[in-house]
Amino acid sequence: MAITATPEPGGDASDQTPWLTPDEKDAWTGLVSLVLLLPGRLEAPLQQAAGLTLFEYLTLSHMSEAPERRLRMSELAYLANGSLSRLSNVVKRFEQRGWVERFPDPVDGRYTIAALTDTGYGVVVAAAPTHVRSVRQFVLDPLSAADQRALTRIAAKLRVRPSDLSQGMTGPQ
Amino acid sequence: MAITATPEPGGDASDQTPWLTPDEKDAWTGLVSLVLLLPGRLEAPLQQAAGLTLFEYLTLSHMSEAPERRLRMSELAYLANGSLSRLSNVVKRFEQRGWVERFPDPVDGRYTIAALTDTGYGVVVAAAPTHVRSVRQFVLDPLSAADQRALTRIAAKLRVRPSDLSQGMTGPQ
DNA sequence: CGCGAAGGCTTCATGCGTGAAGTCATGCGT
DNA sequence: ACGCATGACTTCACGCATGAAGCCTTCGCG
């Protein structure tokens, strides 16, 4: 793959960086493929059927499941795995299409609440089957039950809270 | 997560779509987090240290390991997990910085060869330690040896057969 | 009270990715 | 030979993500 497995000519013996072993390289290469290739594959059906990004779908979808179909922007951003800035842009577009309404949280005016309209709810319901189908096709069907459990476990270990990012840390396990 | 686990009100019993079970939902949710969150995490160090995207790094890196440090564009695109269009844009920028040279393949003028210059090679060598360090920190260190093997296996199963999705490519592996 | 800090959110400029259309070289059929 | 089909790129217009800077609300403290 890269300058990942062998000390290249040019980096001499004083090099402190531990290079990757073949096994590590395989794991990393595999993960890179997933991370670079899967989004496009999973978005294509959603794009075609509903004109939605994966991130947009997740956004609408989380709102549709929340109590009263509404969430604070910051929580929604976390749930949908995106930055607040990204979410803000997305929700603005949704608002212009009449899928979502935004207003300050009556409890604490610093928060903004995003609420799914009936129209917006209709959009998710219409898009959901397409989404589920592609998830099955590209992710679940190729994996055994053991694989799925392993995937869940691995993802949990690799999922890092933004708050933990600042400090270089030695995570558990 | 989404309209993924329970038939929502509004979709009645005539619904043909099989919804996701809780275990499937967990696996899917985990994978989504990886796929949406990891790229940013892994790119930040590269960006800061070398001004490179993950995809850009992979591009340079693959060239640096190829015989004579040169590859056909189409093969490079496959290796780096990107579209030909995306690669073309990236390589154009590299060419403007003097990191890469492009010329038609003497063997078959339809192909274009991208060749890494010495300057370009220096860039990869300088960026590699940063990259390896973040791969360890965010991916390898949190995982046990068994996890790493599982990840390799899962990624191999999910790697999409290009034949199913129309994509020009060269040899496998 | 009032001032300033903290935090949630929005905005804006910049740059990148995408997909469709265009270019160019080669091979194939007639 | 000619012309069309094929395949490998390249370009362009559009839209989105990013991150820094700014806005607004609340809270803490004097």
JSON list of N, CA, C and O (backbone and C1' of nucleotides) in Angstrom, two decimals, chain D residues 7-27:
[
{"chain": "D", "resi": 7, "resn": "DG", "atom": "P", "xyz": [-15.31, -1.34, -23.44]},
{"chain": "D", "resi": 7, "resn": "DG", "atom": "O5'", "xyz": [-14.04, -0.53, -22.93]},
{"chain": "D", "resi": 7, "resn": "DG", "atom": "C5'", "xyz": [-12.79, -0.74, -23.57]},
{"chain": "D", "resi": 7, "resn": "DG", "atom": "C4'", "xyz": [-11.88, 0.43, -23.29]},
{"chain": "D", "resi": 7, "resn": "DG", "atom": "C3'", "xyz": [-11.94, 0.93, -21.84]},
{"chain": "D", "resi": 7, "resn": "DG", "atom": "O3'", "xyz": [-10.62, 1.15, -21.41]},
{"chain": "D", "resi": 7, "resn": "DG", "atom": "C1'", "xyz": [-12.22, 2.71, -23.31]},
{"chain": "D", "resi": 8, "resn": "DA", "atom": "P", "xyz": [-10.21, 1.20, -19.93]},
{"chain": "D", "resi": 8, "resn": "DA", "atom": "O5'", "xyz": [-9.39, 2.56, -19.89]},
{"chain": "D", "resi": 8, "resn": "DA", "atom": "C5'", "xyz": [-8.23, 2.68, -20.70]},
{"chain": "D", "resi": 8, "resn": "DA", "atom": "C4'", "xyz": [-7.78, 4.12, -20.71]},
{"chain": "D", "resi": 8, "resn": "DA", "atom": "C3'", "xyz": [-7.72, 4.78, -19.33]},
{"chain": "D", "resi": 8, "resn": "DA", "atom": "O3'", "xyz": [-6.55, 5.55, -19.25]},
{"chain": "D", "resi": 8, "resn": "DA", "atom": "C1'", "xyz": [-9.08, 6.06, -20.76]},
{"chain": "D", "resi": 9, "resn": "DC", "atom": "P", "xyz": [-5.99, 5.90, -17.81]},
{"chain": "D", "resi": 9, "resn": "DC", "atom": "O5'", "xyz": [-7.09, 6.91, -17.28]},
{"chain": "D", "resi": 9, "resn": "DC", "atom": "C5'", "xyz": [-6.66, 8.23, -17.02]},
{"chain": "D", "resi": 9, "resn": "DC", "atom": "C4'", "xyz": [-7.03, 9.16, -18.20]},
{"chain": "D", "resi": 9, "resn": "DC", "atom": "C3'", "xyz": [-7.15, 10.58, -17.75]},
{"chain": "D", "resi": 9, "resn": "DC", "atom": "O3'", "xyz": [-6.02, 11.31, -18.23]},
{"chain": "D", "resi": 9, "resn": "DC", "atom": "C1'", "xyz": [-8.89, 9.95, -19.28]},
{"chain": "D", "resi": 10, "resn": "DT", "atom": "P", "xyz": [-5.64, 12.60, -17.39]},
{"chain": "D", "resi": 10, "resn": "DT", "atom": "O5'", "xyz": [-6.68, 13.71, -17.87]},
{"chain": "D", "resi": 10, "resn": "DT", "atom": "C5'", "xyz": [-6.76, 14.04, -19.25]},
{"chain": "D", "resi": 10, "resn": "DT", "atom": "C4'", "xyz": [-7.81, 15.10, -19.47]},
{"chain": "D", "resi": 10, "resn": "DT", "atom": "C3'", "xyz": [-7.82, 16.23, -18.43]},
{"chain": "D", "resi": 10, "resn": "DT", "atom": "O3'", "xyz": [-7.76, 17.45, -19.15]},
{"chain": "D", "resi": 10, "resn": "DT", "atom": "C1'", "xyz": [-10.00, 15.35, -18.74]},
{"chain": "D", "resi": 11, "resn": "DT", "atom": "P", "xyz": [-7.55, 18.82, -18.33]},
{"chain": "D", "resi": 11, "resn": "DT", "atom": "O5'", "xyz": [-8.99, 19.50, -18.44]},
{"chain": "D", "resi": 11, "resn": "DT", "atom": "C5'", "xyz": [-9.64, 19.47, -19.69]},
{"chain": "D", "resi": 11, "resn": "DT", "atom": "C4'", "xyz": [-11.10, 19.89, -19.54]},
{"chain": "D", "resi": 11, "resn": "DT", "atom": "C3'", "xyz": [-11.34, 21.05, -18.57]},
{"chain": "D", "resi": 11, "resn": "DT", "atom": "O3'", "xyz": [-12.12, 22.01, -19.24]},
{"chain": "D", "resi": 11, "resn": "DT", "atom": "C1'", "xyz": [-12.79, 19.26, -18.08]},
{"chain": "D", "resi": 12, "resn": "DC", "atom": "P", "xyz": [-12.16, 23.53, -18.73]},
{"chain": "D", "resi": 12, "resn": "DC", "atom": "O5'", "xyz": [-13.69, 23.70, -18.33]},
{"chain": "D", "resi": 12, "resn": "DC", "atom": "C5'", "xyz": [-14.69, 23.05, -19.13]},
{"chain": "D", "resi": 12, "resn": "DC", "atom": "C4'", "xyz": [-15.99, 22.97, -18.36]},
{"chain": "D", "resi": 12, "resn": "DC", "atom": "C3'", "xyz": [-16.20, 24.07, -17.33]},
{"chain": "D", "resi": 12, "resn": "DC", "atom": "O3'", "xyz": [-17.45, 24.69, -17.57]},
{"chain": "D", "resi": 12, "resn": "DC", "atom": "C1'", "xyz": [-16.54, 21.93, -16.35]},
{"chain": "D", "resi": 13, "resn": "DA", "atom": "P", "xyz": [-17.83, 26.07, -16.83]},
{"chain": "D", "resi": 13, "resn": "DA", "atom": "O5'", "xyz": [-19.17, 25.63, -16.09]},
{"chain": "D", "resi": 13, "resn": "DA", "atom": "C5'", "xyz": [-20.06, 24.71, -16.75]},
{"chain": "D", "resi": 13, "resn": "DA", "atom": "C4'", "xyz": [-21.07, 24.18, -15.76]},
{"chain": "D", "resi": 13, "resn": "DA", "atom": "C3'", "xyz": [-21.59, 25.19, -14.74]},
{"chain": "D", "resi": 13, "resn": "DA", "atom": "O3'", "xyz": [-22.95, 24.89, -14.46]},
{"chain": "D", "resi": 13, "resn": "DA", "atom": "C1'", "xyz": [-20.47, 23.45, -13.60]},
{"chain": "D", "resi": 14, "resn": "DC", "atom": "P", "xyz": [-23.81, 25.94, -13.58]},
{"chain": "D", "resi": 14, "resn": "DC", "atom": "O5'", "xyz": [-24.05, 25.09, -12.25]},
{"chain": "D", "resi": 14, "resn": "DC", "atom": "C5'", "xyz": [-24.59, 23.76, -12.36]},
{"chain": "D", "resi": 14, "resn": "DC", "atom": "C4'", "xyz": [-24.34, 23.02, -11.07]},
{"chain": "D", "resi": 14, "resn": "DC", "atom": "C3'", "xyz": [-24.73, 23.78, -9.80]},
{"chain": "D", "resi": 14, "resn": "DC", "atom": "O3'", "xyz": [-25.86, 23.16, -9.23]},
{"chain": "D", "resi": 14, "resn": "DC", "atom": "C1'", "xyz": [-22.62, 22.66, -9.57]},
{"chain": "D", "resi": 15, "resn": "DG", "atom": "P", "xyz": [-26.57, 23.82, -7.92]},
{"chain": "D", "resi": 15, "resn": "DG", "atom": "O5'", "xyz": [-26.02, 22.86, -6.77]},
{"chain": "D", "resi": 15, "resn": "DG", "atom": "C5'", "xyz": [-25.91, 21.47, -7.00]},
{"chain": "D", "resi": 15, "resn": "DG", "atom": "C4'", "xyz": [-25.17, 20.85, -5.84]},
{"chain": "D", "resi": 15, "resn": "DG", "atom": "C3'", "xyz": [-25.54, 21.47, -4.49]},
{"chain": "D", "resi": 15, "resn": "DG", "atom": "O3'", "xyz": [-25.69, 20.44, -3.54]},
{"chain": "D", "resi": 15, "resn": "DG", "atom": "C1'", "xyz": [-23.21, 21.63, -4.83]},
{"chain": "D", "resi": 16, "resn": "DC", "atom": "P", "xyz": [-26.29, 20.80, -2.10]},
{"chain": "D", "resi": 16, "resn": "DC", "atom": "O5'", "xyz": [-25.20, 20.18, -1.13]},
{"chain": "D", "resi": 16, "resn": "DC", "atom": "C5'", "xyz": [-24.59, 18.93, -1.46]},
{"chain": "D", "resi": 16, "resn": "DC", "atom": "C4'", "xyz": [-23.23, 18.86, -0.83]},
{"chain": "D", "resi": 16, "resn": "DC", "atom": "C3'", "xyz": [-23.23, 19.22, 0.65]},
{"chain": "D", "resi": 16, "resn": "DC", "atom": "O3'", "xyz": [-22.66, 18.15, 1.38]},
{"chain": "D", "resi": 16, "resn": "DC", "atom": "C1'", "xyz": [-21.54, 20.41, -0.53]},
{"chain": "D", "resi": 17, "resn": "DA", "atom": "P", "xyz": [-22.55, 18.26, 2.96]},
{"chain": "D", "resi": 17, "resn": "DA", "atom": "O5'", "xyz": [-21.01, 18.59, 3.15]},
{"chain": "D", "resi": 17, "resn": "DA", "atom": "C5'", "xyz": [-20.05, 17.63, 2.75]},
{"chain": "D", "resi": 17, "resn": "DA", "atom": "C4'", "xyz": [-18.68, 18.00, 3.26]},
{"chain": "D", "resi": 17, "resn": "DA", "atom": "C3'", "xyz": [-18.59, 18.24, 4.75]},
{"chain": "D", "resi": 17, "resn": "DA", "atom": "O3'", "xyz": [-17.33, 17.74, 5.20]},
{"chain": "D", "resi": 17, "resn": "DA", "atom": "C1'", "xyz": [-18.07, 20.25, 3.59]},
{"chain": "D", "resi": 18, "resn": "DT", "atom": "P", "xyz": [-16.87, 17.91, 6.71]},
{"chain": "D", "resi": 18, "resn": "DT", "atom": "O5'", "xyz": [-15.96, 19.23, 6.70]},
{"chain": "D", "resi": 18, "resn": "DT", "atom": "C5'", "xyz": [-14.99, 19.37, 5.68]},
{"chain": "D", "resi": 18, "resn": "DT", "atom": "C4'", "xyz": [-14.13, 20.58, 5.98]},
{"chain": "D", "resi": 18, "resn": "DT", "atom": "C3'", "xyz": [-13.98, 20.91, 7.47]},
{"chain": "D", "resi": 18, "resn": "DT", "atom": "O3'", "xyz": [-12.63, 21.16, 7.75]},
{"chain": "D", "resi": 18, "resn": "DT", "atom": "C1'", "xyz": [-14.84, 22.79, 6.29]},
{"chain": "D", "resi": 19, "resn": "DG", "atom": "P", "xyz": [-12.09, 21.04, 9.21]},
{"chain": "D", "resi": 19, "resn": "DG", "atom": "O5'", "xyz": [-11.73, 22.55, 9.58]},
{"chain": "D", "resi": 19, "resn": "DG", "atom": "C5'", "xyz": [-11.17, 23.40, 8.59]},
{"chain": "D", "resi": 19, "resn": "DG", "atom": "C4'", "xyz": [-11.26, 24.84, 9.04]},
{"chain": "D", "resi": 19, "resn": "DG", "atom": "C3'", "xyz": [-11.24, 25.05, 10.57]},
{"chain": "D", "resi": 19, "resn": "DG", "atom": "O3'", "xyz": [-10.60, 26.29, 10.79]},
{"chain": "D", "resi": 19, "resn": "DG", "atom": "C1'", "xyz": [-13.23, 25.90, 9.73]},
{"chain": "D", "resi": 20, "resn": "DA", "atom": "P", "xyz": [-10.03, 26.69, 12.19]},
{"chain": "D", "resi": 20, "resn": "DA", "atom": "O5'", "xyz": [-9.98, 28.28, 12.03]},
{"chain": "D", "resi": 20, "resn": "DA", "atom": "C5'", "xyz": [-9.79, 28.83, 10.72]},
{"chain": "D", "resi": 20, "resn": "DA", "atom": "C4'", "xyz": [-10.53, 30.16, 10.61]},
{"chain": "D", "resi": 20, "resn": "DA", "atom": "C3'", "xyz": [-10.53, 30.99, 11.88]},
{"chain": "D", "resi": 20, "resn": "DA", "atom": "O3'", "xyz": [-10.41, 32.36, 11.54]},
{"chain": "D", "resi": 20, "resn": "DA", "atom": "C1'", "xyz": [-12.76, 30.48, 11.29]},
{"chain": "D", "resi": 21, "resn": "DA", "atom": "P", "xyz": [-10.14, 33.46, 12.68]},
{"chain": "D", "resi": 21, "resn": "DA", "atom": "O5'", "xyz": [-11.45, 34.37, 12.62]},
{"chain": "D", "resi": 21, "resn": "DA", "atom": "C5'", "xyz": [-11.96, 34.77, 11.35]},
{"chain": "D", "resi": 21, "resn": "DA", "atom": "C4'", "xyz": [-13.38, 35.28, 11.51]},
{"chain": "D", "resi": 21, "resn": "DA", "atom": "C3'", "xyz": [-13.60, 36.15, 12.75]},
{"chain": "D", "resi": 21, "resn": "DA", "atom": "O3'", "xyz": [-14.35, 37.30, 12.39]},
{"chain": "D", "resi": 21, "resn": "DA", "atom": "C1'", "xyz": [-15.17, 34.38, 12.71]},
{"chain": "D", "resi": 22, "resn": "DG", "atom": "P", "xyz": [-14.57, 38.50, 13.42]},
{"chain": "D", "resi": 22, "resn": "DG", "atom": "O5'", "xyz": [-16.15, 38.49, 13.63]},
{"chain": "D", "resi": 22, "resn": "DG", "atom": "C5'", "xyz": [-17.00, 38.44, 12.49]},
{"chain": "D", "resi": 22, "resn": "DG", "atom": "C4'", "xyz": [-18.38, 37.99, 12.93]},
{"chain": "D", "resi": 22, "resn": "DG", "atom": "C3'", "xyz": [-18.93, 38.75, 14.15]},
{"chain": "D", "resi": 22, "resn": "DG", "atom": "O3'", "xyz": [-20.16, 39.36, 13.79]},
{"chain": "D", "resi": 22, "resn": "DG", "atom": "C1'", "xyz": [-19.21, 36.39, 14.38]},
{"chain": "D", "resi": 23, "resn": "DC", "atom": "P", "xyz": [-20.92, 40.26, 14.87]},
{"chain": "D", "resi": 23, "resn": "DC", "atom": "O5'", "xyz": [-22.14, 39.32, 15.31]},
{"chain": "D", "resi": 23, "resn": "DC", "atom": "C5'", "xyz": [-22.95, 38.71, 14.32]},
{"chain": "D", "resi": 23, "resn": "DC", "atom": "C4'", "xyz": [-24.06, 37.92, 15.00]},
{"chain": "D", "resi": 23, "resn": "DC", "atom": "C3'", "xyz": [-24.69, 38.66, 16.18]},
{"chain": "D", "resi": 23, "resn": "DC", "atom": "O3'", "xyz": [-26.10, 38.52, 16.10]},
{"chain": "D", "resi": 23, "resn": "DC", "atom": "C1'", "xyz": [-23.87, 36.54, 16.89]},
{"chain": "D", "resi": 24, "resn": "DC", "atom": "P", "xyz": [-27.05, 39.53, 17.01]},
{"chain": "D", "resi": 24, "resn": "DC", "atom": "O5'", "xyz": [-27.69, 38.53, 18.06]},
{"chain": "D", "resi": 24, "resn": "DC", "atom": "C5'", "xyz": [-28.17, 37.26, 17.61]},
{"chain": "D", "resi": 24, "resn": "DC", "atom": "C4'", "xyz": [-28.26, 36.33, 18.81]},
{"chain": "D", "resi": 24, "resn": "DC", "atom": "C3'", "xyz": [-28.82, 37.00, 20.06]},
{"chain": "D", "resi": 24, "resn": "DC", "atom": "O3'", "xyz": [-29.91, 36.24, 20.51]},
{"chain": "D", "resi": 24, "resn": "DC", "atom": "C1'", "xyz": [-26.86, 35.78, 20.57]},
{"chain": "D", "resi": 25, "resn": "DT", "atom": "P", "xyz": [-30.94, 36.87, 21.63]},
{"chain": "D", "resi": 25, "resn": "DT", "atom": "O5'", "xyz": [-30.81, 35.84, 22.83]},
{"chain": "D", "resi": 25, "resn": "DT", "atom": "C5'", "xyz": [-30.94, 34.45, 22.55]},
{"chain": "D", "resi": 25, "resn": "DT", "atom": "C4'", "xyz": [-30.28, 33.68, 23.67]},
{"chain": "D", "resi": 25, "resn": "DT", "atom": "C3'", "xyz": [-30.74, 34.07, 25.08]},
{"chain": "D", "resi": 25, "resn": "DT", "atom": "O3'", "xyz": [-31.29, 32.93, 25.71]},
{"chain": "D", "resi": 25, "resn": "DT", "atom": "C1'", "xyz": [-28.38, 33.88, 24.96]},
{"chain": "D", "resi": 26, "resn": "DT", "atom": "P", "xyz": [-32.10, 33.12, 27.11]},
{"chain": "D", "resi": 26, "resn": "DT", "atom": "O5'", "xyz": [-31.00, 32.71, 28.17]},
{"chain": "D", "resi": 26, "resn": "DT", "atom": "C5'", "xyz": [-30.52, 31.37, 28.18]},
{"chain": "D", "resi": 26, "resn": "DT", "atom": "C4'", "xyz": [-29.23, 31.28, 28.97]},
{"chain": "D", "resi": 26, "resn": "DT", "atom": "C3'", "xyz": [-29.38, 31.59, 30.46]},
{"chain": "D", "resi": 26, "resn": "DT", "atom": "O3'", "xyz": [-29.10, 30.41, 31.19]},
{"chain": "D", "resi": 26, "resn": "DT", "atom": "C1'", "xyz": [-27.43, 32.57, 29.52]},
{"chain": "D", "resi": 27, "resn": "DC", "atom": "P", "xyz": [-29.43, 30.32, 32.74]},
{"chain": "D", "resi": 27, "resn": "DC", "atom": "O5'", "xyz": [-27.96, 30.43, 33.35]},
{"chain": "D", "resi": 27, "resn": "DC", "atom": "C5'", "xyz": [-26.92, 29.62, 32.81]},
{"chain": "D", "resi": 27, "resn": "DC", "atom": "C4'", "xyz": [-25.58, 30.08, 33.36]},
{"chain": "D", "resi": 27, "resn": "DC", "atom": "C3'", "xyz": [-25.61, 30.38, 34.86]},
{"chain": "D", "resi": 27, "resn": "DC", "atom": "O3'", "xyz": [-24.46, 29.80, 35.46]},
{"chain": "D", "resi": 27, "resn": "DC", "atom": "C1'", "xyz": [-24.78, 32.24, 33.67]}
]
